[in-house]
XYZ file of C-alpha atoms in Angstrom:
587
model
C 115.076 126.494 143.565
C 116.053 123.604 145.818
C 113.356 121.354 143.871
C 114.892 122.202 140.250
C 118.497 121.527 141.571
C 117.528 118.154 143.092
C 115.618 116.858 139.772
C 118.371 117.722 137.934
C 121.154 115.885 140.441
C 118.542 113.074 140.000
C 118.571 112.797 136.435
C 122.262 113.179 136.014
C 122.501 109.900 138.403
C 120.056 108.207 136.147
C 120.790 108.974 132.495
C 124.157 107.370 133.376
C 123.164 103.308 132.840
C 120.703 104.262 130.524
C 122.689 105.641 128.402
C 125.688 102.804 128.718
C 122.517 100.863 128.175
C 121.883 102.164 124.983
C 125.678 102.116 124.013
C 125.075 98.433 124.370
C 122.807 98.352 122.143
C 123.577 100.917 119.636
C 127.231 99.132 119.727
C 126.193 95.468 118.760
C 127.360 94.614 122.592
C 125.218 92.008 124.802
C 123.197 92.891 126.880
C 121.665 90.879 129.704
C 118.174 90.936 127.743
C 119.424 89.208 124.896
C 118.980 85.603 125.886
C 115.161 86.569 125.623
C 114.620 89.605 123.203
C 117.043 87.947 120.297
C 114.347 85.284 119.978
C 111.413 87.777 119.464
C 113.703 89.755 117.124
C 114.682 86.783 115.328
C 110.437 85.856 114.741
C 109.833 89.456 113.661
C 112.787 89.123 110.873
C 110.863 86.240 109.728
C 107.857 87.206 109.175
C 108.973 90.686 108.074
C 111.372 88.421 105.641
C 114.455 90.793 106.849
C 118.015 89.974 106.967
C 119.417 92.199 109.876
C 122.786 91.599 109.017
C 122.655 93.005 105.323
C 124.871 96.197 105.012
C 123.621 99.597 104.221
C 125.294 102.622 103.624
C 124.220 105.760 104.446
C 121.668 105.811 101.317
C 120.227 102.881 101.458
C 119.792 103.638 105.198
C 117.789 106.572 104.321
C 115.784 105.117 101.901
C 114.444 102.157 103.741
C 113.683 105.295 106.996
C 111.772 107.277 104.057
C 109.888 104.399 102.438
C 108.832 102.255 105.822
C 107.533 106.038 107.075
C 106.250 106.678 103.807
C 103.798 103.010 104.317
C 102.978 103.907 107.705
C 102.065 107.763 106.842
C 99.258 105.955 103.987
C 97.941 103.216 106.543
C 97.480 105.499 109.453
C 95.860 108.184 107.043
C 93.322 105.454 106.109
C 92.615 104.381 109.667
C 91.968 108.472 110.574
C 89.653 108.892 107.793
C 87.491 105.555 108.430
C 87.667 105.496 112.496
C 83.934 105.884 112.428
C 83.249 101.917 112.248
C 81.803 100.655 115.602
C 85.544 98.963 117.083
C 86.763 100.198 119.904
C 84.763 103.482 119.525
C 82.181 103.313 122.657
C 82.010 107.423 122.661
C 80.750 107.348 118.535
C 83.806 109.640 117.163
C 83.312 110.422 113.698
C 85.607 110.033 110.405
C 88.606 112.758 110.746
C 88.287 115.213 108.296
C 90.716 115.383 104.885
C 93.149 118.233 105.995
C 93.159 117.328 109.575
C 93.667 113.856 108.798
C 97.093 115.006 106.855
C 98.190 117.381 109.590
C 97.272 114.592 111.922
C 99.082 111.409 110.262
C 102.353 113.978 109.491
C 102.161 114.981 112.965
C 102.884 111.649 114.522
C 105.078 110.224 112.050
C 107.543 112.963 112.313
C 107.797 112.085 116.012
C 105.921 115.923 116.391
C 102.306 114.995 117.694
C 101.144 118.633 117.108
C 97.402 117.992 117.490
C 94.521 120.308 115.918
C 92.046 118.445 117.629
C 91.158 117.201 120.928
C 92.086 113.296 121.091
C 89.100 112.680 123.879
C 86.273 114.494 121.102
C 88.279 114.088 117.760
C 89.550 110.086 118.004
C 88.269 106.716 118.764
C 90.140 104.481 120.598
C 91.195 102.662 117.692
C 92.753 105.649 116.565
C 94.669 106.056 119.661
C 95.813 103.131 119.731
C 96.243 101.674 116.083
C 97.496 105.700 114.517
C 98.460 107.764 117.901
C 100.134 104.988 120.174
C 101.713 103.070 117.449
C 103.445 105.751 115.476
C 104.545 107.352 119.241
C 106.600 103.837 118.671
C 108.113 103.344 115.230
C 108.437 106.982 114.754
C 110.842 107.531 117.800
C 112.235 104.381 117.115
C 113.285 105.609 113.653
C 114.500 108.908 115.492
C 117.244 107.048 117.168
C 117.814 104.498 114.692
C 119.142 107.809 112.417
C 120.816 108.613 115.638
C 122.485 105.628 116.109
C 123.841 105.473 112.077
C 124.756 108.893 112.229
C 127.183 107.929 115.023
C 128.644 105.098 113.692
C 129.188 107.100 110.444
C 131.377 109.911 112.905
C 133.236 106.734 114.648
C 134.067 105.821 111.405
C 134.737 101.963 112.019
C 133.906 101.135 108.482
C 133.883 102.701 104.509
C 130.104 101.772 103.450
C 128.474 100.563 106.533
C 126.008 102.533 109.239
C 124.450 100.039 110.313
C 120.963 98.254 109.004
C 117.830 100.104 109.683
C 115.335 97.652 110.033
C 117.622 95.725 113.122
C 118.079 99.094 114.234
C 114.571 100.137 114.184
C 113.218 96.323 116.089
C 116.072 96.081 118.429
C 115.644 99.998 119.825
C 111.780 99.035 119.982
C 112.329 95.339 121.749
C 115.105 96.461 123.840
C 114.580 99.890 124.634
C 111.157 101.973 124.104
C 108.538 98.811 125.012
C 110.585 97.400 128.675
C 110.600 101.136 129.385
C 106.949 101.550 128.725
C 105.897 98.468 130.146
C 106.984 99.586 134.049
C 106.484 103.502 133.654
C 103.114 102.337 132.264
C 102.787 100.045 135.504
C 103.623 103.018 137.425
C 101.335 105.413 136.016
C 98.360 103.417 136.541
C 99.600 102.579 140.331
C 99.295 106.567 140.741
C 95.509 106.524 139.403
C 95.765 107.184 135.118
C 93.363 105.141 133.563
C 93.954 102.193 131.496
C 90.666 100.820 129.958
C 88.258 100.560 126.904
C 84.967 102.194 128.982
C 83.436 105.141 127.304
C 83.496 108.291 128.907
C 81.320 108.860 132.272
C 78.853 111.735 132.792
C 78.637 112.962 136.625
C 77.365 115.381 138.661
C 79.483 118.380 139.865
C 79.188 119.848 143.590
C 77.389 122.689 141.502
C 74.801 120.821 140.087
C 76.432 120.703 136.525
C 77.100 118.094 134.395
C 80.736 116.986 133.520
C 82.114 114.604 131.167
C 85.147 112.472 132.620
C 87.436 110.601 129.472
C 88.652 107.471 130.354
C 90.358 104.810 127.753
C 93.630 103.488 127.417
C 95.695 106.635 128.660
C 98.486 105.289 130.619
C 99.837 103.179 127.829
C 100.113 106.345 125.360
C 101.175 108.364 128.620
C 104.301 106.488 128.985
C 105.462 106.422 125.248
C 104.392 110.012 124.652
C 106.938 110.822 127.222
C 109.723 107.723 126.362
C 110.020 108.774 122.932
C 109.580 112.398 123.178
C 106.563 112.794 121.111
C 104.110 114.899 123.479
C 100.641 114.617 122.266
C 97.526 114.080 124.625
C 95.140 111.456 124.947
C 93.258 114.847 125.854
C 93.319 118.098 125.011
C 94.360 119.674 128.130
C 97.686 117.037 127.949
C 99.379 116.430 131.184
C 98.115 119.918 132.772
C 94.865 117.214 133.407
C 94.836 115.323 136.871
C 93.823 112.002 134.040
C 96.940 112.387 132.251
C 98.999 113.179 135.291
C 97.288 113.323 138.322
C 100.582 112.969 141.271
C 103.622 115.029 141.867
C 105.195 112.119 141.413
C 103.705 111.204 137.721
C 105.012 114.449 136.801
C 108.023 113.119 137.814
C 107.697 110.272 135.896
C 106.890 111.746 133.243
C 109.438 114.071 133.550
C 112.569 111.973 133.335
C 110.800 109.935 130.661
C 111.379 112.467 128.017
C 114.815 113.079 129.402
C 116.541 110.016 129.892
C 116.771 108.531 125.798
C 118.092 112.483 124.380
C 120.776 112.525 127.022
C 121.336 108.818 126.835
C 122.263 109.341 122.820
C 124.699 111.778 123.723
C 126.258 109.206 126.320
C 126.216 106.609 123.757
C 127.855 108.771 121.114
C 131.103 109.615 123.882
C 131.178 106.078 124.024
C 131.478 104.766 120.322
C 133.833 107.806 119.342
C 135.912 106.315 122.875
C 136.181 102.901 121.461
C 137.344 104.005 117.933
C 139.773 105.764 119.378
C 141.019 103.062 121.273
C 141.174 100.603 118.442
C 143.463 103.348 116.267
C 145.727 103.646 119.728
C 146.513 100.062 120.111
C 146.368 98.972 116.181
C 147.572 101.838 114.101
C 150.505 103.735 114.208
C 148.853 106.265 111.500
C 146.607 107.999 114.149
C 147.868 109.217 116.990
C 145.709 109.758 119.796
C 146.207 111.157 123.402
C 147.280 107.765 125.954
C 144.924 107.457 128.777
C 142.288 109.396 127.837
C 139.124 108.624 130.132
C 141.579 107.013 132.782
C 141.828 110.074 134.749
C 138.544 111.736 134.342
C 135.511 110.433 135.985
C 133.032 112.593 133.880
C 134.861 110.703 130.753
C 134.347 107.685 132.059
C 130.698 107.836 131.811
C 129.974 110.052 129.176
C 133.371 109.868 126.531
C 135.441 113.196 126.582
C 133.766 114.090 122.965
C 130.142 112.961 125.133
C 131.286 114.764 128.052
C 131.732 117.701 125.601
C 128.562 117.778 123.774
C 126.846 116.729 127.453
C 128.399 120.190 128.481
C 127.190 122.380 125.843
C 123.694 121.104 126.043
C 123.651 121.257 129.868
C 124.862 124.856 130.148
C 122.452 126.128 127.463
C 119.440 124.130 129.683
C 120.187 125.589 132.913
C 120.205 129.026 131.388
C 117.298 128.589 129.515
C 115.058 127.059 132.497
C 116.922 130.389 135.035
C 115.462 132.428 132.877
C 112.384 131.155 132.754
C 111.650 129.964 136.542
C 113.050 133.820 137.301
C 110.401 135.269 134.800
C 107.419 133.474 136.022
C 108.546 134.267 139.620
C 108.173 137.850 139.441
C 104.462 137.407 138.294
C 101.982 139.297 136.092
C 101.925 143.035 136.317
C 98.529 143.161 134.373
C 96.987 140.260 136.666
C 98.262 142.431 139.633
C 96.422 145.929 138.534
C 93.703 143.775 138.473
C 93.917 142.960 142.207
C 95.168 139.302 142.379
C 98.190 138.733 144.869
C 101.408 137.543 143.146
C 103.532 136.439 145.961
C 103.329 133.140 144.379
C 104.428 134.324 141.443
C 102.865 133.762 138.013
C 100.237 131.005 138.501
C 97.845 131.668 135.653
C 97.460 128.761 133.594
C 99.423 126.392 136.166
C 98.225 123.726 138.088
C 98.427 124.335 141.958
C 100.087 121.219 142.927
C 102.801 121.612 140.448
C 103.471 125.218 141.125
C 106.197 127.748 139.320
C 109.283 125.232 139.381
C 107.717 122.332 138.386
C 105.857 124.354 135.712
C 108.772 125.920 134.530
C 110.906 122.803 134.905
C 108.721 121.283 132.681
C 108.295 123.824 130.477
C 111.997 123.750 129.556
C 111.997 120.386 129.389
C 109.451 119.791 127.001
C 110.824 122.294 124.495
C 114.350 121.646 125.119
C 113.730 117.712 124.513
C 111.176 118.188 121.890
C 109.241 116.547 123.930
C 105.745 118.846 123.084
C 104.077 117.365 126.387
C 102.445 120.238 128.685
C 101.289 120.319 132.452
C 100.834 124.004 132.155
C 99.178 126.606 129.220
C 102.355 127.912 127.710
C 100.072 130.630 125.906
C 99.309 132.356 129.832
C 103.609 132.008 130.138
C 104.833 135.460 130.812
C 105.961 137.384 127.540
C 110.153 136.168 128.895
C 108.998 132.923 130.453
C 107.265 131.903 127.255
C 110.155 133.058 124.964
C 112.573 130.515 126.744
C 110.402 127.327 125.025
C 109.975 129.032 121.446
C 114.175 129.977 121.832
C 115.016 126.134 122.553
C 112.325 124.879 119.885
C 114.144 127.618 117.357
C 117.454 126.760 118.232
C 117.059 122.828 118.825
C 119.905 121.412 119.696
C 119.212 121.865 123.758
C 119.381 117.617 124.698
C 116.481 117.618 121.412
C 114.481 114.582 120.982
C 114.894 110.785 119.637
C 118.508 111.772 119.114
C 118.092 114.927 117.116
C 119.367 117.614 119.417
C 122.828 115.196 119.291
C 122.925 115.652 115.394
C 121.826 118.621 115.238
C 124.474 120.058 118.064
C 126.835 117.882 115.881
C 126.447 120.583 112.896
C 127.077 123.290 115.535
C 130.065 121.552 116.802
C 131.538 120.751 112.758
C 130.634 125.014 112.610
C 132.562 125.520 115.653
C 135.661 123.848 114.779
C 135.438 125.139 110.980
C 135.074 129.107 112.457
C 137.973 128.399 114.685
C 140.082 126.899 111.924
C 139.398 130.112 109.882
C 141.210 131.911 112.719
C 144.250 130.407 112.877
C 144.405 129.377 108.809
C 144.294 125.667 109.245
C 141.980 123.208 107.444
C 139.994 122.241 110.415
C 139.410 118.324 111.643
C 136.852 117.432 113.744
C 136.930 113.259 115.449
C 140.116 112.768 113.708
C 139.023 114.050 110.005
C 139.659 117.005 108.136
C 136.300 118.860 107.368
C 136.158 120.002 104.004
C 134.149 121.696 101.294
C 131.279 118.805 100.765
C 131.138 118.411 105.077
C 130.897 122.157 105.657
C 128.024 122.689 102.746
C 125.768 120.057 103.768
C 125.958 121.512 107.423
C 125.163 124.774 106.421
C 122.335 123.672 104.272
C 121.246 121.524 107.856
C 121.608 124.401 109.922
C 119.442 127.200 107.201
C 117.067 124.780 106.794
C 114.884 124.806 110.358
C 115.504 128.712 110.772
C 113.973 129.145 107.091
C 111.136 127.237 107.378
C 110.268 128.763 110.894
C 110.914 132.423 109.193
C 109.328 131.679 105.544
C 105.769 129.718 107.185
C 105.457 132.772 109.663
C 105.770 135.354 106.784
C 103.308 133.268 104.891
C 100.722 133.260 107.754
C 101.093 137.097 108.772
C 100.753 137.932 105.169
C 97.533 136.195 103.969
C 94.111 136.234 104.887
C 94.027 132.779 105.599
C 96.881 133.080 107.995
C 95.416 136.088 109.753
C 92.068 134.329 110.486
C 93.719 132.170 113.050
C 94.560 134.975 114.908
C 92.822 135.172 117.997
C 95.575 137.556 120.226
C 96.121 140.826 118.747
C 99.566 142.633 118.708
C 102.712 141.642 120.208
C 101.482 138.121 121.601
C 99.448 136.892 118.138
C 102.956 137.336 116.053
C 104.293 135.330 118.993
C 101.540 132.487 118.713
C 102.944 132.452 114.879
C 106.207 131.878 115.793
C 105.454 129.303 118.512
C 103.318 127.509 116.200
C 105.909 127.109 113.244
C 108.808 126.863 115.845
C 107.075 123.855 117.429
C 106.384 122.208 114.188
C 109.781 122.547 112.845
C 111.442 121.631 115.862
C 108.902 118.270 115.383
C 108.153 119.526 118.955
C 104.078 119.391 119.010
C 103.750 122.168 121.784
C 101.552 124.870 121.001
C 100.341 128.293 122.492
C 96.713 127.166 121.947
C 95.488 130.621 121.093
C 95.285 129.652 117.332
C 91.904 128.833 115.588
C 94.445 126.605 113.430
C 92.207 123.519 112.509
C 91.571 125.174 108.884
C 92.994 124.344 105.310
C 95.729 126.915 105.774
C 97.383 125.866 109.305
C 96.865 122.235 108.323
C 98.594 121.906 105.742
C 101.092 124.554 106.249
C 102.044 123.387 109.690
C 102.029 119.801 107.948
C 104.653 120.798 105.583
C 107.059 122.597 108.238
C 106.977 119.112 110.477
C 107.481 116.297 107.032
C 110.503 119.266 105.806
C 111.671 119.767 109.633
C 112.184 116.260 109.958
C 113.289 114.428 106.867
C 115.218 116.842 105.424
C 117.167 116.912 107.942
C 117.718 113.391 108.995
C 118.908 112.853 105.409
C 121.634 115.709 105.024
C 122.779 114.475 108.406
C 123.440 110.894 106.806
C 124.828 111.897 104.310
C 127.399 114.244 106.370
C 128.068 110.841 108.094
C 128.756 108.813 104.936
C 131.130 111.147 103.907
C 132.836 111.531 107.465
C 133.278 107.103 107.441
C 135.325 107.317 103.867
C 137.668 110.131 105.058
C 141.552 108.646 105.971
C 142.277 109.709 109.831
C 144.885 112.893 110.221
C 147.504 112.581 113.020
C 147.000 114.912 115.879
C 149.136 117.471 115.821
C 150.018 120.769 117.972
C 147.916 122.632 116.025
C 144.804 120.905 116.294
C 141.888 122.038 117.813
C 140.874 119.353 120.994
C 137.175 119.550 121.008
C 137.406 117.273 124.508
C 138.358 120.216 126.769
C 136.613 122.131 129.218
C 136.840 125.142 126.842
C 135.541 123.812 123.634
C 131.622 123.499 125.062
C 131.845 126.995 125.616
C 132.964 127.807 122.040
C 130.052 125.878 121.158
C 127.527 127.364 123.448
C 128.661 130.856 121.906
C 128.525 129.891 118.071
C 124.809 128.220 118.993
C 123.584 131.998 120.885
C 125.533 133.768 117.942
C 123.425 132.048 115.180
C 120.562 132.546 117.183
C 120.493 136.263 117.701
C 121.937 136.585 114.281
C 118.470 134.862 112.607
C 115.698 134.892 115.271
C 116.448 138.408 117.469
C 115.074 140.423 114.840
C 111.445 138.609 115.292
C 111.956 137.871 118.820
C 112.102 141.518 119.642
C 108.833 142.376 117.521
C 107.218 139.123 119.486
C 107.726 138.295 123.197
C 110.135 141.026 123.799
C 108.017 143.857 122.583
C 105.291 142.237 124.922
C 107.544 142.062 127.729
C 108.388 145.979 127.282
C 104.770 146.953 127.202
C 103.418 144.380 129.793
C 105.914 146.359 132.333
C 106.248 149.803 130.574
């Protein structure tokens, strides 16, 4: 318990300047790598033939997000499907087949790296470098770059204007995801992952047998799988291998990697609402705001009262989350026990020794509560409660999320919140200043269905065909929950999987392909377009009656309207899944 407190102190000291970091950044501020990076930016504008300081609004933001996706979805396809060619392919992997090659190329441009394959068998290193590695980039990159227009859209600063995505998308890459990379990369091969272009060595086991070691450039997708939460493996086992993460302290590593950029976003959003709020409190007598607001608090300080809030919320639903499911694993396996193996240790099937049940569970939570998708433990071996923690936070995603989504998407919660109060009391409700009407409230509750339906609708589909059947492999309780984890995960643009699925067929490809492209664009768009109409609303003067969403009680309002949702869509199917195991397994 000790161990999960201290990583969690630590993080809280670190995610601090990085996210004032990104606020920089995100803000148009300098920053002390400008002198250098604003040259390479200003040499990729030219050859890309891109004016960064052309206007968009919130459209033509999404459009140029859909369309430079849409360019790198077709060029990575074609790489997949002709990776055979003799460059940088020493092992002689073979063309990716049609349907995998969609799942595949979806996968990693949605920022969900669910993988149907096993990258040390089923790509070359071209592949991992030119598809896999490369998309880990641009595809969290365009993750925050949403993110970061979204946020200007709530600050409301200007009418028409988010931002422009193509300065966004270079200056998060220069500035943020490739320095990063380049010294946890550095670090990673200090503690022994390999970074080279050999082919993969045969040796001899202490029992005679023969064993196939994969080597290639690891640490460099390592680091960015991590940085911007996308989670898939340069091998199959992921980080549960000693290759991909062979130290206590690359777990570590590894660890805060996927946390720091979610919780940074959330930093950077307290921040950007704080300096609106400013500007209307010395220039404008038409918006009143509360004097002093961050000069008393020291958590405002840092993270914004409206950050500090949403920080809060997030936080709270976390620690619960990763209780429950360090408790569950602790009180080990009653069917592993009947069979006569000690579990003092608590549940260790599936983990990795040196890791143990915090750090398994730590990262556990983590992983699905970023969107991360990264493992260093089986989740399908979780307990039936320890495993139902990652599919909850991949079902209700907005726990921290990933490349800024659990911010937007705990946005929509926090619009909900304030409308359901407003109800109460029979006032229109406002939330940053700005009333929240009719056109606001739809699109959020066409953001909010939308990830619970296609969880619910792909699982129906899978339990009720043939084709979804076949994949299969668990019967009862734990194969509907393999389902659900499946869909969840791809969703959620998560990547994690139970790995009891024989899901590299027509039916889970493309299925699972859809839920990830809907899960993610969908989304991102509704969410700009909530923006754009939040930047052409007039401010309202704050009044008695109006609801402060920067208090100390408002995150718990919000933590209660997320759980409410929840058990109002998911309990129903979470009771015939992991529950019903959980009864049984201990009946």
């Amino acid at each position: 318990m000790l161990q999960l407190v201290l990583t969690i102190l630590i993080y809280l000291i670190m995610v601090i300047p990085v996210g004032s970091y990104l606020y920089h950044i995100a803000a148009g501020k300098h920053t002390f790598a400008d002198p250098v990076l604003n040259r390479v930016d200003d040499v990729i504008y030219k050859i890309s033939g891109i004016d960064p300081h052309k206007k968009m609004d919130w459209k033509k933001y999404a459009l140029a997000l859909l369309g430079t996706n849409a360019v790198m979805i077709l060029l990575g396809y074609m790489i997949l499907r002709i990776q055979s060619i003799p460059i940088f392919n020493p092992n002689g992997i073979g063309a990716m087949e049609e349907s995998l090659s969609f799942n595949t190329i979806i996968s990693f441009m949605t920022n969900t790296n669910l993988q149907h394959y096993s990258g040390e068998s089923g790509l070359s290193y071209l592949s991992q470098m030119l598809v896999i590695t490369f998309m880990m980039f641009v595809s969290a990159a365009s993750g925050y770059a949403a993110c970061v227009a979204f946020i200007r859209g709530l600050a409301g600063k200007s009418k028409n204007n988010v931002g422009n995505f193509y300065s966004d998308l270079v200056r998060i890459t220069t500035r943020v995801l490739l320095p990063f990379s380049i010294i946890g990369g550095l670090l990673l091969v200090w503690q022994g992952v390999p970074q080279n272009f050999s082919g993969n060595v045969i040796v001899d086991t202490i029992e005679g047998a023969k064993q196939i070691i994969a080597q290639g450039p690891v640490a460099a997708l390592e680091i960015i799988k991590h940085l911007g939460t996308n989670g898939g493996g340069f091998i199959g086992a992921n980080s549960a291998t000693p290759i991909e993460n062979p130290t206590i302290l690359t777990n570590l590593i590894e660890l805060y990697s996927m946390m720091l950029l979610p919780g940074a976003c959330v930093i950077t959003f307290g921040k950007m609402v704080r300096d609106r709020k400013c500007e209307a409190q010395a220039g404008s007598t038409a918006f009143t705001v509360r004097s002093g607001v961050d000069s008393r608090s020291f958590t405002a300080r840092f993270f914004g009262r409206e950050g500090r809030t949403i920080f809060a919320a997030m936080s709270i639903l976390f620690v619960i989350g990763l209780g429950v499911c360090f408790w569950a694993e602790s009180q080990g396996n009653p069917a592993l026990a009947e069979a006569g193996l000690s579990q003092s240790m608590g549940s260790m099937e599936g983990k990795e020794v040196r890791f143990g049940i915090a750090q398994s569970a730590m990262f556990t939570t983590t992983t699905t509560s970023f969107t991360t998708g990264t493992v260093n433990n089986m989740h399908d071996t979780l307990t039936p409660l320890g495993g139902m923690i990652p599919l909850l936070h991949m079902m209700l995603n907005v726990v921290f999320g990933g490349k800024g989504v659990g911010l937007m998407n705990m946005i929509m919660y926090a619009i909900l919140a304030v409308f359901i109060c407003g109800l109460m009391i029979g006032r229109t409700p406002e939330y940053l200043g700005k009333k929240i009407e009719g056109r606001e409230m739809k699109l959020t509750a066409l953001c909010i269905i939308i990830h619970p339906f296609l969880i619910l609708a792909f699982s129906a589909l899978a339990v009720g065909t043939q084709a979804g059947l076949e994949g299969i492999t668990n019967p009862g309780f734990h194969g509907l929950s393999q389902v659900l984890y499946e869909f969840s995960s791809s969703a959620a643009n998560n990547g994690s999987g139970f790995e009891g699925l024989a899901d590299n067929t027509m039916f889970w490809n493309i299925t699972t392909g859809l839920a990830m492209f809907f899960g993610r664009y969908l989304s991102i768009v509704i969410q700009l377009a909530i923006a754009g109409s939040f930047m052409k609303k007039k401010f309202v003067n704050d009044s008695v009656g109006s609801l402060h969403t920067d208090t100390a009680t408002f995150p718990i309002i919000l933590v209660v309207v997320v759980y409410i949702f929840a058990a109002l869509t998911f309990f129903p199917v979470l009771a015939l899944g992991p529950i019903a195991e959980h009864l049984t397994l201990w009946a």
